[in-house]
Coordinates of C-alpha atoms in Angstrom, one line a residue:
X1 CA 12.4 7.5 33.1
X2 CA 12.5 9.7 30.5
X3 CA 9.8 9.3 27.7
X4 CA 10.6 9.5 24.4
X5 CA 9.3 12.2 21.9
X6 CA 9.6 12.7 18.8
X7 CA 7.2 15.5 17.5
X8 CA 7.2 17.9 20.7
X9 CA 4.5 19.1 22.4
X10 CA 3.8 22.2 21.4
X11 CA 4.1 21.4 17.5
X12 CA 2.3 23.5 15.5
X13 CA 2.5 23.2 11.6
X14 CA 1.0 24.6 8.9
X15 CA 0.1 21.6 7.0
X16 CA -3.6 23.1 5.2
X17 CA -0.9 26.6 3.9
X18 CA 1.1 23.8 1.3
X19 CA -2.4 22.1 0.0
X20 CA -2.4 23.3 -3.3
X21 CA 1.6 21.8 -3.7
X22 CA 0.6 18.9 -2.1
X23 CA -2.7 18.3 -4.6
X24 CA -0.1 19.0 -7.5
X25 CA 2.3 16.6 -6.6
X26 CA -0.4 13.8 -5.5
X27 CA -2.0 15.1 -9.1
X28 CA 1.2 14.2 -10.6
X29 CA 1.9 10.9 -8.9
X30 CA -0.7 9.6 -10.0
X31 CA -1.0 10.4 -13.6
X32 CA 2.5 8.9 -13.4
X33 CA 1.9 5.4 -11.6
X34 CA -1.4 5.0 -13.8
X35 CA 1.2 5.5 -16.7
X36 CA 3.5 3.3 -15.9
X37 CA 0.6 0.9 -15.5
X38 CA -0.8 1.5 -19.0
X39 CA 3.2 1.6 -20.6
X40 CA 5.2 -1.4 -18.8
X41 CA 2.4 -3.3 -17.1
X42 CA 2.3 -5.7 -14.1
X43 CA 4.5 -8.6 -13.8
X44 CA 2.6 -10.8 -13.0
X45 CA 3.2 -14.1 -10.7
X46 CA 1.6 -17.7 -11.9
X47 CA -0.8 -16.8 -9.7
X48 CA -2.6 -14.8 -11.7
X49 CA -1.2 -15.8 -14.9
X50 CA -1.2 -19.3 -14.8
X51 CA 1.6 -21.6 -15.6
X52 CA 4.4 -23.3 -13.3
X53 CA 7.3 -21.5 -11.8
X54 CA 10.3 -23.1 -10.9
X55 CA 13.3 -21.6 -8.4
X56 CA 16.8 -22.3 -9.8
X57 CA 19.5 -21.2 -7.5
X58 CA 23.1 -20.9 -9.2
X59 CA 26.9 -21.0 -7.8
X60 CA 27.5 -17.9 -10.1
X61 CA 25.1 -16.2 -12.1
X62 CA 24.3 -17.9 -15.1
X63 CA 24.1 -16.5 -18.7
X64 CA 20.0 -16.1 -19.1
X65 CA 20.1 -16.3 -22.9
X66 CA 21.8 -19.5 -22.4
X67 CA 19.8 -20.4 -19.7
X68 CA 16.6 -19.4 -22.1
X69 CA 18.2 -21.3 -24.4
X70 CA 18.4 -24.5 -22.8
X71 CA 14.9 -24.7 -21.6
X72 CA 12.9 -23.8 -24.6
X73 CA 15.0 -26.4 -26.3
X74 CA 12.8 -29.0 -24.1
X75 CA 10.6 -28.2 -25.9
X76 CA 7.6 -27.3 -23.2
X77 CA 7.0 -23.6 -24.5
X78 CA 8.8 -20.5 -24.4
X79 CA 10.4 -19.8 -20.6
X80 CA 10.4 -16.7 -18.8
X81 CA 12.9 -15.9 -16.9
X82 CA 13.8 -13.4 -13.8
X83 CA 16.4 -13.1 -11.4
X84 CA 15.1 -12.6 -7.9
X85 CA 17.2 -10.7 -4.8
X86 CA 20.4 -11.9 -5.7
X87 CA 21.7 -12.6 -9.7
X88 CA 22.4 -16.5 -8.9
X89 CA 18.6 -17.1 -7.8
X90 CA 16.1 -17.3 -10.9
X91 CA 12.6 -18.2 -11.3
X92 CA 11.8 -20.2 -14.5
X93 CA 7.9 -20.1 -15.8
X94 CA 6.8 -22.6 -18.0
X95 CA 3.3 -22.9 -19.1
X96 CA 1.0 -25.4 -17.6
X97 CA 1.5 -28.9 -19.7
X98 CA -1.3 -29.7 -22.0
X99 CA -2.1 -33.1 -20.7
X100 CA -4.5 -34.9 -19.0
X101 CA -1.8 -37.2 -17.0
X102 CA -2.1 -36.0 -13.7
X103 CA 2.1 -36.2 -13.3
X104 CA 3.1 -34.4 -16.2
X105 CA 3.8 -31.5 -14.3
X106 CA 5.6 -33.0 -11.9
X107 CA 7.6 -34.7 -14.9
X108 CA 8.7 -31.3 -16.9
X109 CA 10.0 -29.9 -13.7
X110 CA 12.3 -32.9 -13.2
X111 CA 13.6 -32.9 -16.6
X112 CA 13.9 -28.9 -16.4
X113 CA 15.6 -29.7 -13.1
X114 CA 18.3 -32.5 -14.6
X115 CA 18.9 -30.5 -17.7
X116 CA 19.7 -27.6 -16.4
X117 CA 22.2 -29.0 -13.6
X118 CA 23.6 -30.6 -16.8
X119 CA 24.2 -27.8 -18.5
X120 CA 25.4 -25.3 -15.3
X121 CA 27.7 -27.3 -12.8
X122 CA 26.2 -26.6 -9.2
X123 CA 22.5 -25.3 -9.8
X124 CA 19.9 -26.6 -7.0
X125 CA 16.5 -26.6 -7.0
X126 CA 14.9 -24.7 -4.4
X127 CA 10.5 -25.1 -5.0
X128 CA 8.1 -24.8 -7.5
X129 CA 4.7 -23.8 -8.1
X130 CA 1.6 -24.4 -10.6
X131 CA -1.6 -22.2 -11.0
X132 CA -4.2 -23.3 -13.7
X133 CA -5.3 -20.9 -16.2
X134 CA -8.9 -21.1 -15.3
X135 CA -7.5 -20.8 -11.3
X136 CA -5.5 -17.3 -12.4
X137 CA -8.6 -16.2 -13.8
X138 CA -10.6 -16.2 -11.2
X139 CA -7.8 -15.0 -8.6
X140 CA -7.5 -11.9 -11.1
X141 CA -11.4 -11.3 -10.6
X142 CA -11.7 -11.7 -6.9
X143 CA -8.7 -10.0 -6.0
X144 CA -9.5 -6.5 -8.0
X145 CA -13.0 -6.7 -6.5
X146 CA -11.7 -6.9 -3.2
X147 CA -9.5 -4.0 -3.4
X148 CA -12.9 -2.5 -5.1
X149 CA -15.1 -3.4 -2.5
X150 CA -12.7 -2.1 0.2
X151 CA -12.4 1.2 -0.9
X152 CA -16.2 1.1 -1.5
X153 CA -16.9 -0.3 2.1
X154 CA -14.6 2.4 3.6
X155 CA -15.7 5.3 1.9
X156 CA -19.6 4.7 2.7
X157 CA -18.5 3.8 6.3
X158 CA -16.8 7.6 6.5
X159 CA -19.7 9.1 4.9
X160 CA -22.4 7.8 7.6
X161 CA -19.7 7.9 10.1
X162 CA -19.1 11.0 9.7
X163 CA -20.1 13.6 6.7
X164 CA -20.0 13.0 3.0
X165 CA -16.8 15.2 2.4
X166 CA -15.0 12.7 4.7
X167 CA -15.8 9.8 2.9
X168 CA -14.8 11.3 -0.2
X169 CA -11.4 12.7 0.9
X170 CA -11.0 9.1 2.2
X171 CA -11.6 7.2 -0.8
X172 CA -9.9 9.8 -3.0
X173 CA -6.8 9.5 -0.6
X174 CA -6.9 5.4 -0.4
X175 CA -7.1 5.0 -4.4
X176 CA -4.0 7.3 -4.5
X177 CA -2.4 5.1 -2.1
X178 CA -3.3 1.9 -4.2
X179 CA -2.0 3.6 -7.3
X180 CA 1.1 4.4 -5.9
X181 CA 1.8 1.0 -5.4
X182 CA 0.7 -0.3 -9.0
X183 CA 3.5 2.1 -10.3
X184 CA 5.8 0.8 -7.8
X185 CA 5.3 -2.4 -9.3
X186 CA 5.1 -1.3 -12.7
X187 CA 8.5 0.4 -12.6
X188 CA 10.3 -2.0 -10.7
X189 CA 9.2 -4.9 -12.6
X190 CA 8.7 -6.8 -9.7
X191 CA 6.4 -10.1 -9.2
X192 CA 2.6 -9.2 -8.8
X193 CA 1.3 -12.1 -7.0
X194 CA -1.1 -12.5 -4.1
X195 CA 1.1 -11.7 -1.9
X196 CA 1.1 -8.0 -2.9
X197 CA -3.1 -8.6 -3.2
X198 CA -2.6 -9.0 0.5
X199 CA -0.1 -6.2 1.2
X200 CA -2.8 -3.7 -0.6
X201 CA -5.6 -4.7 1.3
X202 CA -3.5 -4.2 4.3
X203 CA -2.2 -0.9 3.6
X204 CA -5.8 0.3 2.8
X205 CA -6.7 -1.2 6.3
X206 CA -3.2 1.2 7.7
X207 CA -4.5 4.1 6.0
X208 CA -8.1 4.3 7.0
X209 CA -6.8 3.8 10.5
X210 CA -4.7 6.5 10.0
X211 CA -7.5 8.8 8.9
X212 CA -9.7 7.9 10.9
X213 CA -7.6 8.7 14.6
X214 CA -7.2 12.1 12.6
X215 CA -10.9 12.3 11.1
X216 CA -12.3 11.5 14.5
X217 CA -9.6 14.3 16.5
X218 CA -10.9 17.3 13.3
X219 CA -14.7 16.2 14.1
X220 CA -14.2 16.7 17.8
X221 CA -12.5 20.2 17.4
X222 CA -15.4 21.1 15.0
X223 CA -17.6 20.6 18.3
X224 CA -15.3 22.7 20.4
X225 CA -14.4 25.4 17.9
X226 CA -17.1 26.0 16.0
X227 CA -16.3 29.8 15.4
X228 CA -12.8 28.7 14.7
X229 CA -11.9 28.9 10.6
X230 CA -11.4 25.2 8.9
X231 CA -7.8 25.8 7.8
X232 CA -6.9 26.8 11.3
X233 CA -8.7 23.9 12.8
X234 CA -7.8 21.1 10.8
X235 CA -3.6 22.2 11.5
X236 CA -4.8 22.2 15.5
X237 CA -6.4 18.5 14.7
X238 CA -3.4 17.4 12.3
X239 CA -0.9 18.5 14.7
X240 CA -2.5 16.9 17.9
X241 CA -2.4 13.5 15.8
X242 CA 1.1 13.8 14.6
X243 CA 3.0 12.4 17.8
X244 CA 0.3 9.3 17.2
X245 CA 0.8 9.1 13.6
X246 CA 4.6 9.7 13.2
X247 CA 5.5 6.5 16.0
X248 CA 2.7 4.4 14.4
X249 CA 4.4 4.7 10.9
X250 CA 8.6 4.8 12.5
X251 CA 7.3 1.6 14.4
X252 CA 6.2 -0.5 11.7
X253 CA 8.4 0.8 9.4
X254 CA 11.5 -0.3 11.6
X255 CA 9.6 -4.0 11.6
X256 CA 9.4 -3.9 7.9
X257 CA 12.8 -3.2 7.2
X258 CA 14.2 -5.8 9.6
X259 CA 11.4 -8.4 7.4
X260 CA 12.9 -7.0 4.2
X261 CA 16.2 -7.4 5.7
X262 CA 16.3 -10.6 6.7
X263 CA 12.9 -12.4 5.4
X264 CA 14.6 -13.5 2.4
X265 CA 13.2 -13.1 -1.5
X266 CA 9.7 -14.9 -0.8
X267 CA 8.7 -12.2 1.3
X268 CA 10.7 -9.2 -0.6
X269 CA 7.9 -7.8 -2.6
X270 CA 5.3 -7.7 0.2
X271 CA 7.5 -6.5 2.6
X272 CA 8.8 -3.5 -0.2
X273 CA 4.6 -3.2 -1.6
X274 CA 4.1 -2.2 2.8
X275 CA 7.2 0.1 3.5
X276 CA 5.7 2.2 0.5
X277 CA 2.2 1.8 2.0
X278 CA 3.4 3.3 4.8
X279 CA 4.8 5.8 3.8
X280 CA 2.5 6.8 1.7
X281 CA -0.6 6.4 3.4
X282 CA 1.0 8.6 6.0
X283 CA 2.1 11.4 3.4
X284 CA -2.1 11.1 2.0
X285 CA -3.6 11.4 5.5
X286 CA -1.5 14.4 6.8
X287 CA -1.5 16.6 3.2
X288 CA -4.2 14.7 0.8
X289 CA -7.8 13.6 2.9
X290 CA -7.3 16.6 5.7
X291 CA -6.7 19.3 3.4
X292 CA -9.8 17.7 1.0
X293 CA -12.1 18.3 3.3
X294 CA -11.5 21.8 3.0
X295 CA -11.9 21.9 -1.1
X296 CA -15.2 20.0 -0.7
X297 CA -17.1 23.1 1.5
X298 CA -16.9 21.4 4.9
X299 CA -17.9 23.7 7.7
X300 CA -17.3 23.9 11.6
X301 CA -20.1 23.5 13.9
X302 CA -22.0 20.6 12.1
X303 CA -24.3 18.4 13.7
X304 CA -24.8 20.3 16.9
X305 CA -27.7 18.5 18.0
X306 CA -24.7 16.0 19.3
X307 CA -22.7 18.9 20.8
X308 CA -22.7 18.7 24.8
X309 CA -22.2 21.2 27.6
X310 CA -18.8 20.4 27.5
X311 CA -17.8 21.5 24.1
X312 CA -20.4 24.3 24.3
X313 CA -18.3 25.7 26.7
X314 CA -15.1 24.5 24.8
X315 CA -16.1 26.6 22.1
X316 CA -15.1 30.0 23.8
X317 CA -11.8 29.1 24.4
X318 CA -9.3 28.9 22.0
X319 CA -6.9 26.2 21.1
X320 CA -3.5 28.2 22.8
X321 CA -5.4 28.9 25.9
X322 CA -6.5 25.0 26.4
X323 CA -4.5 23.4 29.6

C-alpha cells in the first residue's frame, strides 16, 4: 500500500528568505488583536463576570428589544442578551439576586422562564448557570496567571533545554499565538469563558510541541553542520519537520472541524478558540520562533563538548549529499 504524502521528500523551501515579511505581518497582527482588545473588549461568560445565565431557545427568532423588554420589566436588573449559533437560541444574563435565601436564584429563573413563554408562544428552556461575583474574581486571577505561568515555565524550560535565543523565540512566538486569539474573541464578540481558558492553555501546549520537534531537528543539524550558514541550516531543519508538522496540524484540524460541526453551541467557542490555535501556532513555528533565532545571533557549532564521532564526521558532508 501506498503511503500517503503530502510535503514530498525532497522539499526544500526557503522559509528564513521571507523573515522580514513574516516579522511585519506577525508585527502587525499583533498590534491589531491587542487593539481590538483595548477598543471592543472580551465578552465575557458568568464565569468570570459573575451573574446567572439562562438559555432560551425560540420557534422563530424573537424580537431582542422586546425580549430586553420583557425581562428588565421583572424587575431583577438590566439583562443581557446574545444570540448563540443559530438566531432562535439566546442566552439571557441576569445578575446574581441580592438575597440571602438560598432559592432565590432558582426562583428568578422560573419566573424569567414562565414570563417569557408568556410573552413568545413556543420558547423552551434549555440550562442555566450562576457564578458569584467573588467566584468570577478569583477565576479571572487564576486563569491569566496560568496562561502567565505557562509561557513562563516554557520559555525557561527552552532556555536550559537548549540556548537562551530558543527560549526567547519561543515565548515571543507563544504570546503571539495567545494574542491572536484575544483578538479573535475580541472581534467576534464571542463568549470568553473557561472554556476558551482551557483551549489557550492547550494551544500553548500544541505550539511548544510544535517547536520543540523543530527546535530539537535545528539543534541536531547545528552538531552535524557546523560550518554550514544559520539561514541555510534552519530551511534544511524546517523542511525535514514539515511532513511531521503539516499532518500533525491537517489531522487535528479535520477533528476540530467535525467538533465544530456537529458538537453543538456549548462547545462552538473552544472548538473555533483551537482551529485558530492551530493554525496559528503552525504559521509562528515555521516563519516566527525559527527565523528568531537567527535575529537573536545564534550560531552553529555550539556546545561541542556534546558533539560525538558521529556528527564530527557528519559535519563534512553536506545536507544534498546525505543518504
Amino acid at each position: 500500500m501506498r503511503l500517503l504524502k503530502i510535503v514530498p521528500d525532497n522539499t526544500n523551501i526557503g522559509f528564513v528568505r521571507v523573515r522580514f515579511i513574516a516579522f511585519a505581518i506577525t508585527a502587525l497582527l499583533t498590534v491589531a488583536a491587542i487593539g481590538l482588545v483595548a477598543a471592543r473588549g472580551l465578552n465575557l461568560g458568568v464565569d468570570f463576570i459573575g451573574g446567572v445565565s439562562i438559555e432560551e431557545k425560540f420557534a422563530s427568532a424573537p424580537p431582542l428589544d422586546q425580549l430586553r423588554s420583557t425581562i428588565n420589566a421583572l424587575g431583577y436588573g438590566e439583562a443581557t442578551l446574545q444570540e448563540m449559533g443559530g438566531k432562535n437560541l439566546v442566552t439571557i444574563r441576569l445578575p446574581v439576586p441580592h438575597s440571602s435565601d438560598p432559592g432565590a436564584t432558582n426562583a428568578m429563573v422560573e419566573r424569567v422562564k414562565s414570563e417569557v413563554a408568556a410573552k413568545f408562544p413556543g420558547a423552551t428552556f434549555s440550562t442555566y448557570s450562576t457564578v458569584s461575583g467573588k467566584v468570577s474574581g478569583e477565576l479571572i486571577r487564576n486563569g491569566v496567571l496560568a496562561v502567565l505561568l505557562a509561557i513562563a515555565g516554557i520559555a525557561v524550560f527552552s532556555w536550559f533545554r537548549y540556548e537562551w535565543q530558543f527560549g526567547v523565540s519561543t515565548a515571543v512566538a507563544i504570546l503571539h499565538d495567545v494574542l491572536m486569539t484575544l483578538g479573535f474573541f475580541a472581534l467576534t464578540w464571542m463568549v470568553f469563558d473557561l472554556n476558551i481558558v482551557a483551549a489557550v492553555l492547550t494551544i500553548i501546549g500544541y505550539s511548544i510541541n510544535d517547536k520543540m520537534v523543530i527546535d530539537d531537528r535545528i539543534r541536531e543539524n547545528m552538531r552535524k553542520y557546523r560550518k554550514m550558514g544559520m539561514s541555510e541550516l534552519i530551511d534544511l531543519s524546517v523542511n525535514e519537520t514539515l511532513p511531521r508538522t503539516v499532518m500533525t496540524s491537517l489531522t487535528i484540524l479535520i477533528a476540530l472541524a467535525s467538533l465544530l460541526i456537529w458538537g453543538g453551541h456549548v462547545l462552538r467557542g473552544f472548538t473555533a478558540a483551537m482551529m485558530l490555535g492551530i493554525v496559528v501556532g503552525t504559521y509562528s513555528s515555521i516563519y516566527v520562533s525559527s527565523s528568531l533565532l537567527i535575529t537573536l545571533g545564534l550560531k552553529p557549532g555550539v556546545k561541542p563538548e556534546k558533539t560525538d564521532s558521529i556528527a564530527n564526521n557528519a559535519e563534512r558532508v553536506g545536507p544534498r549529499d546525505r543518504p
